[in-house]
Amino acid sequence: MSTTTQAAKMATPPKRWMIWTGRVLSAIPVLLLAMSAGFAFARTPQVIEGMGKFGYPESKLLLIAVLEIGSAVIYAIPRTAVLGAILVTAYLGGAVATHVRIGDPGYPTAIIAGIFVWAGLYLRDDRLRALLPLRRAQ
């Protein structure tokens, strides 16, 4: 395929449904992380109890909340979304490890959120689709 054909293919705007589906999928983990950070900042009794259950000292609650909301904000900004997706994935990986370590069955939520992060970004960012094509170029 010639460079001109490739450039023309890349210049084609993404389908509208892809952008909107990507935005919705991206919004779900952002909202989950924002809600969780909000509860942590509020220091609700359930959050304090959960920190103890998962083996974390209460003194680390603010740090965890800042990392959570910071990653979500970086992901929500289009220009920094790829870095944000990496940070959110790292955060969610820690959440999965924490749940699995104590035998808590809540870890699939973090895995699904991670899938939504990357699926949403893939659908709304043509640079990522060009980097990771799901089908062969013909």
mmCIF file of C-alpha atoms in Angstrom:
data_model
loop_
_atom_site.group_PDB
_atom_site.id
_atom_site.type_symbol
_atom_site.label_atom_id
_atom_site.label_comp_id
_atom_site.label_asym_id
_atom_site.label_seq_id
_atom_site.Cartn_x
_atom_site.Cartn_y
_atom_site.Cartn_z
ATOM 1 C CA MET A 1 0.000 0.000 0.000
ATOM 2 C CA SER A 2 1.389 3.371 -0.933
ATOM 3 C CA THR A 3 2.052 6.118 1.567
ATOM 4 C CA THR A 4 -0.641 8.265 -0.069
ATOM 5 C CA THR A 5 -3.245 5.518 0.378
ATOM 6 C CA GLN A 6 -2.205 5.033 4.000
ATOM 7 C CA ALA A 7 -2.406 8.779 4.644
ATOM 8 C CA ALA A 8 -5.851 8.947 3.045
ATOM 9 C CA LYS A 9 -7.006 6.036 5.186
ATOM 10 C CA MET A 10 -5.669 7.742 8.340
ATOM 11 C CA ALA A 11 -7.317 11.039 7.343
ATOM 12 C CA THR A 12 -10.744 9.408 7.274
ATOM 13 C CA PRO A 13 -12.551 10.572 10.390
ATOM 14 C CA PRO A 14 -13.667 7.831 12.785
ATOM 15 C CA LYS A 15 -17.287 6.805 12.779
ATOM 16 C CA ARG A 16 -19.494 8.797 15.097
ATOM 17 C CA TRP A 17 -20.684 5.702 16.982
ATOM 18 C CA MET A 18 -17.053 4.798 17.739
ATOM 19 C CA ILE A 19 -16.321 8.162 19.288
ATOM 20 C CA TRP A 20 -19.469 8.179 21.423
ATOM 21 C CA THR A 21 -19.117 4.553 22.505
ATOM 22 C CA GLY A 22 -15.493 5.304 23.394
ATOM 23 C CA ARG A 23 -16.503 8.333 25.426
ATOM 24 C CA VAL A 24 -19.139 6.372 27.348
ATOM 25 C CA LEU A 25 -16.774 3.456 28.001
ATOM 26 C CA SER A 26 -14.104 5.933 29.122
ATOM 27 C CA ALA A 27 -16.482 7.798 31.407
ATOM 28 C CA ILE A 28 -17.426 4.690 33.402
ATOM 29 C CA PRO A 29 -14.001 4.071 35.012
ATOM 30 C CA VAL A 30 -13.462 7.816 35.468
ATOM 31 C CA LEU A 31 -16.726 8.077 37.375
ATOM 32 C CA LEU A 32 -15.951 4.944 39.422
ATOM 33 C CA LEU A 33 -12.532 6.287 40.397
ATOM 34 C CA ALA A 34 -13.913 9.756 41.161
ATOM 35 C CA MET A 35 -16.664 8.277 43.324
ATOM 36 C CA SER A 36 -14.204 6.051 45.180
ATOM 37 C CA ALA A 37 -11.818 8.967 45.740
ATOM 38 C CA GLY A 38 -14.732 11.089 46.966
ATOM 39 C CA PHE A 39 -15.585 8.474 49.582
ATOM 40 C CA ALA A 40 -11.924 8.313 50.581
ATOM 41 C CA PHE A 41 -11.680 12.105 50.937
ATOM 42 C CA ALA A 42 -14.882 12.016 53.026
ATOM 43 C CA ARG A 43 -13.323 9.286 55.203
ATOM 44 C CA THR A 44 -16.558 7.353 55.488
ATOM 45 C CA PRO A 45 -16.653 4.529 58.059
ATOM 46 C CA GLN A 46 -16.977 1.962 55.261
ATOM 47 C CA VAL A 47 -13.769 3.223 53.627
ATOM 48 C CA ILE A 48 -11.871 3.191 56.931
ATOM 49 C CA GLU A 49 -13.100 -0.349 57.587
ATOM 50 C CA GLY A 50 -12.142 -1.408 54.042
ATOM 51 C CA MET A 51 -8.615 -0.051 54.458
ATOM 52 C CA GLY A 52 -8.178 -2.256 57.522
ATOM 53 C CA LYS A 53 -9.742 -5.257 55.793
ATOM 54 C CA PHE A 54 -7.309 -4.942 52.889
ATOM 55 C CA GLY A 55 -4.336 -4.455 55.200
ATOM 56 C CA TYR A 56 -3.602 -0.782 54.547
ATOM 57 C CA PRO A 57 -3.072 1.743 57.343
ATOM 58 C CA GLU A 58 -5.605 4.550 57.543
ATOM 59 C CA SER A 59 -2.738 7.016 57.133
ATOM 60 C CA LYS A 60 -2.376 5.955 53.460
ATOM 61 C CA LEU A 61 -5.982 6.830 52.593
ATOM 62 C CA LEU A 62 -5.212 10.352 51.364
ATOM 63 C CA LEU A 63 -2.325 9.137 49.192
ATOM 64 C CA ILE A 64 -4.481 6.441 47.612
ATOM 65 C CA ALA A 65 -7.316 8.900 46.958
ATOM 66 C CA VAL A 66 -4.945 11.424 45.342
ATOM 67 C CA LEU A 67 -3.439 8.726 43.110
ATOM 68 C CA GLU A 68 -6.915 7.555 42.182
ATOM 69 C CA ILE A 69 -8.329 10.950 41.250
ATOM 70 C CA GLY A 70 -5.078 12.096 39.651
ATOM 71 C CA SER A 71 -4.957 9.078 37.350
ATOM 72 C CA ALA A 72 -8.608 9.532 36.422
ATOM 73 C CA VAL A 73 -8.127 13.227 35.606
ATOM 74 C CA ILE A 74 -5.045 12.552 33.467
ATOM 75 C CA TYR A 75 -7.000 9.854 31.615
ATOM 76 C CA ALA A 76 -10.019 12.139 31.083
ATOM 77 C CA ILE A 77 -7.937 14.830 29.333
ATOM 78 C CA PRO A 78 -7.678 13.853 25.640
ATOM 79 C CA ARG A 79 -4.091 15.067 25.219
ATOM 80 C CA THR A 80 -2.854 12.966 28.181
ATOM 81 C CA ALA A 81 -5.299 10.056 27.880
ATOM 82 C CA VAL A 82 -2.704 7.430 26.927
ATOM 83 C CA LEU A 83 -0.540 8.270 29.956
ATOM 84 C CA GLY A 84 -3.718 8.311 32.063
ATOM 85 C CA ALA A 85 -4.727 4.878 30.751
ATOM 86 C CA ILE A 86 -1.332 3.503 31.795
ATOM 87 C CA LEU A 87 -1.660 5.074 35.259
ATOM 88 C CA VAL A 88 -5.250 3.882 35.722
ATOM 89 C CA THR A 89 -4.227 0.389 34.593
ATOM 90 C CA ALA A 90 -1.419 0.379 37.169
ATOM 91 C CA TYR A 91 -3.822 1.537 39.879
ATOM 92 C CA LEU A 92 -6.389 -1.111 38.933
ATOM 93 C CA GLY A 93 -3.662 -3.773 38.843
ATOM 94 C CA GLY A 94 -2.883 -2.922 42.441
ATOM 95 C CA ALA A 95 -6.580 -3.166 43.273
ATOM 96 C CA VAL A 96 -6.791 -6.616 41.680
ATOM 97 C CA ALA A 97 -3.694 -7.775 43.577
ATOM 98 C CA THR A 98 -5.102 -6.435 46.847
ATOM 99 C CA HIS A 99 -8.427 -8.240 46.395
ATOM 100 C CA VAL A 100 -6.816 -11.504 45.276
ATOM 101 C CA ARG A 101 -4.292 -11.414 48.163
ATOM 102 C CA ILE A 102 -7.025 -11.569 50.802
ATOM 103 C CA GLY A 103 -9.402 -13.767 48.822
ATOM 104 C CA ASP A 104 -11.982 -11.035 48.250
ATOM 105 C CA PRO A 105 -14.254 -11.775 45.263
ATOM 106 C CA GLY A 106 -14.458 -8.095 44.196
ATOM 107 C CA TYR A 107 -11.495 -8.162 41.809
ATOM 108 C CA PRO A 108 -13.465 -8.645 38.534
ATOM 109 C CA THR A 109 -14.787 -5.083 38.895
ATOM 110 C CA ALA A 110 -11.247 -3.709 38.585
ATOM 111 C CA ILE A 111 -10.516 -5.979 35.610
ATOM 112 C CA ILE A 112 -13.690 -4.856 33.827
ATOM 113 C CA ALA A 113 -12.863 -1.205 34.562
ATOM 114 C CA GLY A 114 -9.426 -1.737 33.011
ATOM 115 C CA ILE A 115 -10.998 -3.252 29.911
ATOM 116 C CA PHE A 116 -13.307 -0.243 29.661
ATOM 117 C CA VAL A 117 -10.318 2.123 29.992
ATOM 118 C CA TRP A 118 -8.520 0.635 26.998
ATOM 119 C CA ALA A 119 -11.606 -0.141 24.899
ATOM 120 C CA GLY A 120 -12.864 3.421 25.370
ATOM 121 C CA LEU A 121 -9.501 4.906 24.492
ATOM 122 C CA TYR A 122 -9.142 2.627 21.467
ATOM 123 C CA LEU A 123 -12.503 3.713 20.097
ATOM 124 C CA ARG A 124 -11.983 7.436 20.645
ATOM 125 C CA ASP A 125 -8.304 7.797 19.699
ATOM 126 C CA ASP A 126 -7.288 7.205 16.083
ATOM 127 C CA ARG A 127 -3.582 7.231 17.021
ATOM 128 C CA LEU A 128 -4.095 4.174 19.204
ATOM 129 C CA ARG A 129 -6.107 2.428 16.485
ATOM 130 C CA ALA A 130 -3.275 3.104 14.021
ATOM 131 C CA LEU A 131 -0.728 1.738 16.495
ATOM 132 C CA LEU A 132 -2.766 -1.362 17.329
ATOM 133 C CA PRO A 133 -4.895 -2.297 14.309
ATOM 134 C CA LEU A 134 -7.410 -5.067 14.972
ATOM 135 C CA ARG A 135 -7.306 -6.227 11.366
ATOM 136 C CA ARG A 136 -4.668 -6.475 8.707
ATOM 137 C CA ALA A 137 -4.197 -3.688 6.242
ATOM 138 C CA GLN A 138 -4.985 -4.809 2.708
#
